[in-house]
Amino acid sequence: MAFTLASRHVVLEASSTPSVEEGWVIVEGSRIASVGRGAPPDDAPNPIDVGDRLIAPALVNAHTHCVLSMLRGGLGRAAAGNVVEDLFYRIERVLLPEDVRALARMGAYESLLAGVGLVWDHYFFGEALAAGLADTGIAAVVAPTIQDVGGPSVDTAGRHRSDRELAATETLALAGMPRIFAAVGPHATDTVSPALWKQASELAERLGLPLHAHLAQSPEEVHRARDVHGTTPFGLLEREGVLDRVRGVFAHALFVDDAELARLGPAHALVACPYSQLVFGFPARVDRWESAGARWVVATDCAASNDSMQLRKELRFLAGLRTVGASFAGAYEAFLRGEGDVDDVARTRREGYEAFEATATPAELYTRITSVPGALHPHVRAGVLAPGALASIVVYDLEHPSFWPATDPIAALVMADVDAAIHAMWVAGQPIGERGDFHRSVVRSHAYREHRAEAVARLADLKKRAGF
Ligand SMILES: [Zn+2]
């Protein structure tokens, strides 16, 4: 069914800079049919009254593992070592597809309630994952995780499910579901052989899909690339022709150096997940990504390493990178010892501020969770109110105190906690919850309560099987 939203406050984008203007959006089916400035046309279909509220695109989270919300807060001392291998793998070795379907929903619900309409999710049992995400109404780019030389989906005899996951990728790509899209999901350079990287990129090329992978995320991965392949993780992808053949979305890239960044090329994007990286590594140097001309976006990764699926707080953290370096710089260390000069401290602070300035304005940051990640998949556009894009739209109540004094809504969408101000949401043209009672209507719905009960039961059983 077609409908029209109109307001004096609509987030429109002109040459990639967002602004708030009077405007309207007409939705037909799962996509946006047309958008305009000023008052809506007289024949606009089924106008929905949202009053004087802010109409904005739903957010795009370019790297998630919704299933792993099940391990939120459970890291404890594991954070000092290699979290992925010490904790995640142990529980992932005994996962069933039914678990994936049930557990993925919880991360998806949390994302929806934080204004996210599209997640790029990477996980095992791709078809079950897609089904679980679709159950909640969220849209997703699903990358079934493939591994053949390491990781939890490779058993002690070396058997693995990569052929089945690649087949699932193709099934999802060809299914034509209105909210589910596919990406090819090699896990990382130390869990996927060169032969499987090649097979994955050939599939991506044949189906016109992007690759979604982790890249150079740990010192262990760097050691393995050197010991096994005589190169770096990035060097391995170059050598195998992966970077020439397909578009890649690469999470973390902590151990990709400046020279490699300069060779990355415009077909690929890097994903910074600041809070997650605080736990398993350290925050990426997005200033270096920016000066190398790399395309980059911001995502949460999973709640197990992040504690939430809230994208806005990631942007606030990135904005803080301008100054946080000064706390740990030599100039301030010297000052604390009573030996330094306060002007040296101020200079260090100013240098950091300037280095990160280009990455830290609200309008710039806003595009990292909307239009930039929304343009990464060739089959679907999202994160923007534009004809042909997914009709994933959030209406915010500007009278909510989190927007006060509402003089710069874009800055509030980036820096403030405005999730509580969500009045209504549509994902791919379908309403999520009830207008005016958004959060409560979702968590009180019959579907949510059933889904949560199933997730509780499956998690308890899964922990038992994993020996926790
Ligand atoms: Zn990840």
Short mmCIF file of C-alpha atoms and ligand atoms in Angstrom, two decimals:
data_model
loop_
_atom_site.label_atom_id
_atom_site.label_comp_id
_atom_site.label_asym_id
_atom_site.label_seq_id
_atom_site.Cartn_x
_atom_site.Cartn_y
_atom_site.Cartn_z
CA MET A 1 0.00 0.00 0.00
CA ALA A 2 1.22 3.50 -0.78
CA PHE A 3 1.34 6.24 1.85
CA THR A 4 2.74 9.72 2.33
CA LEU A 5 4.67 11.28 5.21
CA ALA A 6 5.13 15.04 5.36
CA SER A 7 6.50 17.50 7.89
CA ARG A 8 8.24 20.84 8.24
CA HIS A 9 11.26 18.81 9.40
CA VAL A 10 12.55 16.17 6.97
CA VAL A 11 16.18 15.02 6.75
CA LEU A 12 17.05 15.39 3.08
CA GLU A 13 20.45 14.96 1.53
CA ALA A 14 21.90 17.17 -1.18
CA SER A 15 25.31 16.08 -2.49
CA SER A 16 25.82 13.93 0.59
CA THR A 17 25.30 16.70 3.15
CA PRO A 18 22.18 16.19 5.25
CA SER A 19 19.88 19.09 6.03
CA VAL A 20 16.47 19.50 7.66
CA GLU A 21 13.77 21.06 5.50
CA GLU A 22 10.04 21.06 4.92
CA GLY A 23 9.30 18.08 2.72
CA TRP A 24 7.47 14.84 2.00
CA VAL A 25 8.08 11.18 1.21
CA ILE A 26 5.80 8.85 -0.74
CA VAL A 27 6.25 5.13 -0.02
CA GLU A 28 5.10 2.38 -2.38
CA GLY A 29 5.60 -1.20 -1.25
CA SER A 30 9.04 -1.66 0.28
CA ARG A 31 10.67 1.31 -1.44
CA ILE A 32 10.46 5.09 -1.49
CA ALA A 33 8.65 6.17 -4.65
CA SER A 34 9.31 9.91 -4.50
CA VAL A 35 10.60 12.65 -2.23
CA GLY A 36 10.25 16.40 -2.43
CA ARG A 37 10.74 19.73 -0.70
CA GLY A 38 7.87 21.93 0.43
CA ALA A 39 4.25 20.75 0.66
CA PRO A 40 3.27 17.30 -0.70
CA PRO A 41 1.47 17.07 -4.06
CA ASP A 42 -2.36 17.24 -3.96
CA ASP A 43 -2.69 13.65 -5.16
CA ALA A 44 -0.25 12.26 -2.58
CA PRO A 45 -1.69 8.89 -1.46
CA ASN A 46 -2.87 8.16 2.10
CA PRO A 47 -1.21 10.95 4.05
CA ILE A 48 -0.21 9.88 7.57
CA ASP A 49 -0.27 12.73 10.06
CA VAL A 50 3.00 12.91 12.00
CA GLY A 51 2.47 16.52 13.03
CA ASP A 52 5.55 18.68 13.34
CA ARG A 53 7.89 15.77 14.01
CA LEU A 54 11.24 14.97 12.40
CA ILE A 55 11.20 12.48 9.50
CA ALA A 56 14.57 10.79 9.00
CA PRO A 57 15.96 7.67 7.36
CA ALA A 58 16.39 4.64 9.64
CA LEU A 59 20.02 3.98 10.57
CA VAL A 60 22.27 1.40 8.93
CA ASN A 61 24.56 -0.78 11.07
CA ALA A 62 27.24 -2.11 8.71
CA HIS A 63 28.68 -4.83 10.96
CA THR A 64 26.72 -6.92 13.46
CA HIS A 65 26.37 -10.43 14.85
CA CYS A 66 22.87 -10.21 16.30
CA VAL A 67 23.06 -13.73 17.76
CA LEU A 68 25.97 -12.74 20.00
CA SER A 69 23.81 -10.43 22.11
CA MET A 70 23.41 -13.68 24.08
CA LEU A 71 26.93 -13.15 25.50
CA ARG A 72 26.43 -9.54 26.55
CA GLY A 73 28.18 -8.73 29.80
CA GLY A 74 29.65 -12.22 29.97
CA LEU A 75 33.18 -11.44 28.93
CA GLY A 76 34.71 -10.90 32.36
CA ARG A 77 38.41 -11.73 32.38
CA ALA A 78 38.29 -13.04 28.81
CA ALA A 79 38.63 -9.40 27.64
CA ALA A 80 42.32 -9.47 28.62
CA GLY A 81 43.06 -12.18 26.05
CA ASN A 82 41.59 -13.10 22.68
CA VAL A 83 37.86 -12.80 23.35
CA VAL A 84 36.79 -14.22 20.03
CA GLU A 85 38.76 -17.43 20.42
CA ASP A 86 38.53 -17.96 24.19
CA LEU A 87 34.83 -17.38 24.66
CA PHE A 88 32.84 -17.03 21.45
CA TYR A 89 34.24 -20.13 19.75
CA ARG A 90 33.50 -22.35 22.73
CA ILE A 91 29.78 -21.64 22.61
CA GLU A 92 29.64 -21.38 18.81
CA ARG A 93 30.99 -24.93 18.42
CA VAL A 94 27.71 -26.36 19.75
CA LEU A 95 25.24 -23.98 18.06
CA LEU A 96 22.30 -25.32 16.08
CA PRO A 97 20.47 -23.51 13.27
CA GLU A 98 17.36 -23.31 15.49
CA ASP A 99 19.45 -21.47 18.11
CA VAL A 100 20.65 -19.00 15.49
CA ARG A 101 17.12 -18.22 14.36
CA ALA A 102 15.85 -17.72 17.91
CA LEU A 103 18.84 -15.78 19.26
CA ALA A 104 19.33 -13.47 16.25
CA ARG A 105 15.90 -11.97 16.91
CA MET A 106 16.96 -10.42 20.21
CA GLY A 107 19.79 -8.41 18.65
CA ALA A 108 17.42 -7.39 15.87
CA TYR A 109 14.74 -6.13 18.25
CA GLU A 110 17.31 -4.13 20.17
CA SER A 111 18.51 -2.62 16.88
CA LEU A 112 14.99 -1.68 15.78
CA LEU A 113 14.32 0.03 19.11
CA ALA A 114 17.50 2.07 18.56
CA GLY A 115 16.25 3.32 15.17
CA VAL A 116 18.26 0.88 13.03
CA GLY A 117 16.43 -0.36 9.93
CA LEU A 118 19.20 -2.32 8.20
CA VAL A 119 21.93 -4.49 9.69
CA TRP A 120 24.83 -6.11 7.89
CA ASP A 121 24.90 -9.33 9.89
CA HIS A 122 27.61 -11.97 9.65
CA TYR A 123 26.97 -15.37 11.20
CA PHE A 124 26.76 -19.12 10.89
CA PHE A 125 23.72 -20.95 9.48
CA GLY A 126 22.90 -18.12 7.09
CA GLU A 127 19.38 -19.23 6.21
CA ALA A 128 18.35 -19.60 9.85
CA LEU A 129 19.93 -16.21 10.53
CA ALA A 130 17.97 -14.57 7.70
CA ALA A 131 14.75 -16.18 8.96
CA GLY A 132 15.32 -14.97 12.53
CA LEU A 133 16.07 -11.41 11.44
CA ALA A 134 13.09 -11.38 9.07
CA ASP A 135 10.83 -12.59 11.94
CA THR A 136 11.34 -9.22 13.68
CA GLY A 137 10.69 -6.98 10.68
CA ILE A 138 14.23 -5.64 10.40
CA ALA A 139 15.96 -5.53 7.01
CA ALA A 140 19.33 -7.22 6.71
CA VAL A 141 22.27 -7.90 4.47
CA VAL A 142 23.05 -11.44 5.59
CA ALA A 143 26.55 -12.85 5.18
CA PRO A 144 26.60 -16.56 6.06
CA THR A 145 29.97 -17.02 7.81
CA ILE A 146 32.43 -19.31 6.02
CA GLN A 147 35.57 -20.80 7.55
CA ASP A 148 37.70 -23.77 6.52
CA VAL A 149 41.03 -23.61 8.37
CA GLY A 150 40.06 -22.30 11.79
CA GLY A 151 37.17 -21.17 13.92
CA PRO A 152 34.22 -22.88 15.53
CA SER A 153 32.61 -24.16 12.34
CA VAL A 154 35.68 -26.33 11.60
CA ASP A 155 35.64 -29.51 13.66
CA THR A 156 38.64 -31.41 15.03
CA ALA A 157 38.70 -33.62 11.92
CA GLY A 158 38.91 -30.49 9.72
CA ARG A 159 35.36 -30.82 8.42
CA HIS A 160 33.52 -27.56 7.84
CA ARG A 161 30.26 -26.18 6.50
CA SER A 162 31.58 -23.63 4.02
CA ASP A 163 29.96 -25.28 0.99
CA ARG A 164 26.59 -25.20 2.73
CA GLU A 165 27.06 -21.58 3.78
CA LEU A 166 28.03 -20.59 0.21
CA ALA A 167 24.94 -22.39 -1.07
CA ALA A 168 22.87 -20.52 1.53
CA THR A 169 24.39 -17.25 0.31
CA GLU A 170 23.26 -18.01 -3.23
CA THR A 171 19.78 -19.05 -2.05
CA LEU A 172 19.38 -15.79 -0.13
CA ALA A 173 20.70 -13.76 -3.06
CA LEU A 174 18.19 -15.30 -5.46
CA ALA A 175 15.20 -15.51 -3.10
CA GLY A 176 14.08 -11.95 -3.82
CA MET A 177 12.86 -11.33 -0.26
CA PRO A 178 11.90 -7.65 0.19
CA ARG A 179 14.00 -7.15 3.36
CA ILE A 180 16.78 -9.74 3.12
CA PHE A 181 19.83 -9.23 0.91
CA ALA A 182 22.96 -11.32 0.69
CA ALA A 183 26.68 -10.76 1.03
CA VAL A 184 29.44 -13.34 0.82
CA GLY A 185 30.96 -13.83 4.27
CA PRO A 186 34.53 -15.13 4.58
CA HIS A 187 35.26 -14.87 8.30
CA ALA A 188 38.88 -13.60 8.35
CA THR A 189 42.29 -14.22 6.77
CA ASP A 190 43.35 -16.70 9.48
CA THR A 191 40.20 -18.82 9.36
CA VAL A 192 39.71 -18.95 5.59
CA SER A 193 42.19 -20.57 3.16
CA PRO A 194 43.35 -18.77 -0.01
CA ALA A 195 41.38 -21.35 -2.03
CA LEU A 196 38.17 -20.51 -0.14
CA TRP A 197 38.78 -16.73 -0.44
CA LYS A 198 39.01 -17.33 -4.18
CA GLN A 199 35.84 -19.43 -4.26
CA ALA A 200 34.02 -16.80 -2.18
CA SER A 201 35.09 -13.93 -4.39
CA GLU A 202 34.11 -15.85 -7.53
CA LEU A 203 30.64 -16.38 -6.08
CA ALA A 204 30.42 -12.69 -5.15
CA GLU A 205 31.48 -11.71 -8.65
CA ARG A 206 29.01 -14.07 -10.32
CA LEU A 207 26.04 -12.88 -8.22
CA GLY A 208 27.10 -9.22 -8.06
CA LEU A 209 27.34 -9.36 -4.27
CA PRO A 210 29.74 -7.59 -1.93
CA LEU A 211 32.10 -9.47 0.39
CA HIS A 212 31.66 -8.82 4.10
CA ALA A 213 34.60 -9.96 6.20
CA HIS A 214 36.78 -9.23 9.20
CA LEU A 215 40.24 -8.02 8.27
CA ALA A 216 43.45 -7.72 10.30
CA GLN A 217 41.69 -7.54 13.65
CA SER A 218 44.24 -9.15 15.98
CA PRO A 219 48.00 -9.59 16.44
CA GLU A 220 47.37 -13.35 16.14
CA GLU A 221 45.92 -12.82 12.66
CA VAL A 222 49.01 -10.83 11.63
CA HIS A 223 51.32 -13.60 12.94
CA ARG A 224 49.37 -16.31 11.13
CA ALA A 225 49.42 -14.39 7.84
CA ARG A 226 53.18 -14.01 8.17
CA ASP A 227 53.87 -17.59 9.29
CA VAL A 228 51.52 -19.36 6.90
CA HIS A 229 51.45 -17.06 3.85
CA GLY A 230 54.58 -14.90 4.23
CA THR A 231 52.57 -11.67 3.99
CA THR A 232 50.13 -9.47 5.91
CA PRO A 233 46.35 -10.08 6.10
CA PHE A 234 45.79 -7.25 3.59
CA GLY A 235 48.69 -8.53 1.44
CA LEU A 236 47.05 -11.93 1.28
CA LEU A 237 43.81 -10.49 -0.12
CA GLU A 238 45.79 -8.48 -2.65
CA ARG A 239 47.86 -11.46 -3.71
CA GLU A 240 44.80 -13.69 -4.15
CA GLY A 241 43.13 -11.07 -6.35
CA VAL A 242 40.21 -10.66 -3.94
CA LEU A 243 40.46 -6.88 -3.89
CA ASP A 244 40.48 -6.61 -7.69
CA ARG A 245 37.53 -8.92 -8.18
CA VAL A 246 34.83 -7.73 -5.79
CA ARG A 247 33.61 -4.95 -3.50
CA GLY A 248 34.53 -5.60 0.10
CA VAL A 249 33.19 -4.38 3.44
CA PHE A 250 35.99 -5.07 5.93
CA ALA A 251 35.48 -4.79 9.67
CA HIS A 252 38.17 -3.45 11.99
CA ALA A 253 41.34 -3.30 9.83
CA LEU A 254 43.37 -2.39 12.93
CA PHE A 255 46.53 -3.89 11.44
CA VAL A 256 46.37 -2.40 7.94
CA ASP A 257 49.21 0.09 7.55
CA ASP A 258 49.26 3.44 5.73
CA ALA A 259 50.78 2.04 2.52
CA GLU A 260 48.11 -0.66 2.38
CA LEU A 261 45.37 1.88 3.11
CA ALA A 262 46.58 3.91 0.15
CA ARG A 263 46.12 0.84 -2.08
CA LEU A 264 42.63 -0.02 -0.77
CA GLY A 265 40.73 1.67 -3.58
CA PRO A 266 37.20 3.11 -3.77
CA ALA A 267 35.42 -0.21 -4.30
CA HIS A 268 35.94 -1.19 -0.66
CA ALA A 269 34.87 0.14 2.70
CA LEU A 270 36.35 -0.19 6.18
CA VAL A 271 34.19 -0.49 9.28
CA ALA A 272 35.09 1.12 12.60
CA CYS A 273 33.36 -0.34 15.66
CA PRO A 274 34.80 1.82 18.47
CA TYR A 275 33.20 0.33 21.59
CA SER A 276 33.68 -3.23 20.42
CA GLN A 277 37.28 -2.49 19.50
CA LEU A 278 37.85 -1.17 23.04
CA VAL A 279 37.20 -4.70 24.25
CA PHE A 280 39.00 -6.97 21.80
CA GLY A 281 41.65 -4.48 20.63
CA PHE A 282 41.63 -0.70 20.52
CA PRO A 283 39.72 1.92 18.51
CA ALA A 284 40.68 2.22 14.83
CA ARG A 285 42.53 5.31 13.62
CA VAL A 286 39.82 6.70 11.37
CA ASP A 287 41.90 9.85 10.82
CA ARG A 288 44.42 7.67 8.94
CA TRP A 289 41.60 6.01 6.99
CA GLU A 290 40.31 9.45 6.09
CA SER A 291 43.68 10.83 4.99
CA ALA A 292 44.27 7.73 2.88
CA GLY A 293 41.00 8.50 1.08
CA ALA A 294 39.42 5.24 2.25
CA ARG A 295 35.64 4.88 2.33
CA TRP A 296 34.67 4.07 5.92
CA VAL A 297 31.59 3.61 8.04
CA VAL A 298 30.73 3.12 11.70
CA ALA A 299 29.05 0.07 13.21
CA THR A 300 28.56 -1.61 16.58
CA ASP A 301 29.78 -5.17 15.97
CA CYS A 302 28.02 -7.43 18.51
CA ALA A 303 26.61 -6.65 21.93
CA ALA A 304 28.92 -9.31 23.41
CA SER A 305 31.89 -7.01 22.85
CA ASN A 306 30.01 -3.72 22.80
CA ASP A 307 27.16 -4.03 25.30
CA SER A 308 24.66 -2.34 22.98
CA MET A 309 23.46 -2.05 19.42
CA GLN A 310 23.17 1.74 19.73
CA LEU A 311 24.97 3.42 16.83
CA ARG A 312 24.83 7.00 18.05
CA LYS A 313 27.11 6.42 21.00
CA GLU A 314 29.75 5.12 18.58
CA LEU A 315 29.72 8.50 16.84
CA ARG A 316 30.09 10.33 20.12
CA PHE A 317 33.13 8.19 20.88
CA LEU A 318 34.64 8.99 17.46
CA ALA A 319 34.12 12.69 18.03
CA GLY A 320 36.04 12.26 21.30
CA LEU A 321 39.09 10.82 19.52
CA ARG A 322 40.00 14.44 18.78
CA THR A 323 41.07 14.95 22.37
CA VAL A 324 41.49 11.61 24.11
CA GLY A 325 45.04 11.14 22.80
CA ALA A 326 46.17 14.07 24.95
CA SER A 327 45.38 12.10 28.12
CA PHE A 328 48.02 9.50 27.26
CA ALA A 329 50.57 11.60 25.39
CA GLY A 330 54.10 12.20 26.68
CA ALA A 331 53.43 15.89 27.30
CA TYR A 332 50.67 15.16 29.81
CA GLU A 333 52.64 12.30 31.41
CA ALA A 334 55.43 14.81 32.01
CA PHE A 335 52.98 17.33 33.43
CA LEU A 336 51.58 14.74 35.87
CA ARG A 337 55.11 13.95 37.06
CA GLY A 338 55.54 17.67 37.78
CA GLU A 339 58.10 18.05 34.99
CA GLY A 340 56.06 19.21 32.02
CA ASP A 341 54.83 22.43 30.57
CA VAL A 342 51.11 23.10 30.33
CA ASP A 343 51.64 24.66 26.89
CA ASP A 344 53.05 21.35 25.59
CA VAL A 345 49.89 19.65 26.83
CA ALA A 346 47.72 22.25 25.09
CA ARG A 347 49.73 21.82 21.87
CA THR A 348 49.29 18.03 21.94
CA ARG A 349 45.58 18.49 22.46
CA ARG A 350 45.36 20.95 19.55
CA GLU A 351 47.30 18.65 17.19
CA GLY A 352 44.98 15.76 17.96
CA TYR A 353 41.97 18.01 17.50
CA GLU A 354 43.15 19.07 14.06
CA ALA A 355 44.07 15.53 12.96
CA PHE A 356 40.54 14.26 13.64
CA GLU A 357 38.59 17.39 12.79
CA ALA A 358 37.61 16.27 9.28
CA THR A 359 36.05 13.10 10.69
CA ALA A 360 34.22 14.65 13.60
CA THR A 361 31.58 17.19 12.52
CA PRO A 362 28.01 16.07 13.25
CA ALA A 363 26.92 16.13 9.59
CA GLU A 364 29.98 14.09 8.58
CA LEU A 365 29.50 11.58 11.39
CA TYR A 366 25.79 11.26 10.60
CA THR A 367 26.52 9.96 7.09
CA ARG A 368 28.68 7.13 8.57
CA ILE A 369 25.55 5.44 9.98
CA THR A 370 23.13 6.44 7.21
CA SER A 371 23.90 7.20 3.57
CA VAL A 372 27.48 5.89 3.36
CA PRO A 373 26.78 2.37 4.68
CA GLY A 374 23.42 2.59 2.90
CA ALA A 375 25.24 2.68 -0.45
CA LEU A 376 27.49 -0.35 0.10
CA HIS A 377 25.24 -3.01 -1.44
CA PRO A 378 24.66 -2.86 -5.19
CA HIS A 379 21.13 -4.32 -4.93
CA VAL A 380 19.72 -2.06 -2.22
CA ARG A 381 20.01 1.55 -1.19
CA ALA A 382 19.26 2.58 2.38
CA GLY A 383 19.99 5.23 5.00
CA VAL A 384 18.61 8.02 2.86
CA LEU A 385 15.23 9.45 1.88
CA ALA A 386 15.51 9.13 -1.88
CA PRO A 387 13.50 7.52 -4.70
CA GLY A 388 14.27 3.80 -4.99
CA ALA A 389 15.77 3.52 -1.49
CA LEU A 390 14.31 1.11 1.06
CA ALA A 391 11.35 2.79 2.76
CA SER A 392 12.95 2.57 6.21
CA ILE A 393 11.94 5.71 8.02
CA VAL A 394 11.99 6.90 11.62
CA VAL A 395 9.79 9.70 12.95
CA TYR A 396 11.22 11.47 16.02
CA ASP A 397 9.35 13.66 18.45
CA LEU A 398 11.25 16.96 18.46
CA GLU A 399 9.43 17.99 21.65
CA HIS A 400 11.13 15.18 23.58
CA PRO A 401 13.70 16.60 26.05
CA SER A 402 16.55 14.71 24.38
CA PHE A 403 16.16 17.05 21.36
CA TRP A 404 15.81 20.22 23.41
CA PRO A 405 16.16 22.99 22.27
CA ALA A 406 15.87 21.28 18.85
CA THR A 407 17.77 24.01 17.05
CA ASP A 408 20.06 21.53 15.27
CA PRO A 409 18.28 18.19 14.82
CA ILE A 410 21.17 16.64 12.81
CA ALA A 411 23.59 17.25 15.68
CA ALA A 412 21.05 15.73 18.10
CA LEU A 413 20.61 12.69 15.83
CA VAL A 414 24.38 12.15 16.16
CA MET A 415 25.36 13.28 19.64
CA ALA A 416 22.23 12.94 21.82
CA ASP A 417 20.32 9.93 23.17
CA VAL A 418 17.24 10.43 21.02
CA ASP A 419 16.08 6.81 20.80
CA ALA A 420 13.48 7.52 23.47
CA ALA A 421 12.06 10.22 21.15
CA ILE A 422 11.16 7.72 18.42
CA HIS A 423 7.48 8.18 17.64
CA ALA A 424 7.10 5.76 14.73
CA MET A 425 9.13 3.56 12.43
CA TRP A 426 8.73 1.77 9.13
CA VAL A 427 11.18 -0.76 7.71
CA ALA A 428 10.93 -1.51 4.01
CA GLY A 429 7.46 0.04 4.02
CA GLN A 430 6.13 -2.03 6.95
CA PRO A 431 5.29 -0.39 10.30
CA ILE A 432 7.27 -1.48 13.36
CA GLY A 433 5.20 -1.24 16.53
CA GLU A 434 2.50 1.38 16.92
CA ARG A 435 2.74 5.06 16.11
CA GLY A 436 2.99 7.13 19.28
CA ASP A 437 3.73 4.10 21.47
CA PHE A 438 6.75 2.76 19.63
CA HIS A 439 8.96 1.12 22.26
CA ARG A 440 6.21 -0.19 24.51
CA SER A 441 4.17 -1.57 21.65
CA VAL A 442 7.14 -3.61 20.40
CA VAL A 443 8.21 -5.12 23.73
CA ARG A 444 4.63 -5.80 24.76
CA SER A 445 3.70 -7.45 21.46
CA HIS A 446 2.75 -11.10 21.41
CA ALA A 447 5.50 -11.79 18.84
CA TYR A 448 8.23 -10.23 20.98
CA ARG A 449 7.17 -12.09 24.12
CA GLU A 450 7.06 -15.42 22.26
CA HIS A 451 10.42 -14.75 20.63
CA ARG A 452 12.03 -13.76 23.92
CA ALA A 453 10.72 -16.86 25.68
CA GLU A 454 12.17 -19.06 22.95
CA ALA A 455 15.53 -17.24 23.13
CA VAL A 456 15.66 -17.70 26.93
CA ALA A 457 15.02 -21.44 26.64
CA ARG A 458 17.50 -21.94 23.80
CA LEU A 459 20.24 -19.96 25.51
CA ALA A 460 19.87 -22.01 28.70
CA ASP A 461 20.13 -25.23 26.72
CA LEU A 462 23.05 -23.94 24.65
CA LYS A 463 25.05 -23.00 27.74
CA LYS A 464 24.45 -26.43 29.16
CA ARG A 465 25.75 -28.07 25.98
CA ALA A 466 28.80 -25.77 25.95
CA GLY A 467 29.61 -26.72 29.53
CA PHE A 468 29.09 -23.27 31.07
ZN ZN B 1 32.58 -8.85 13.93
#
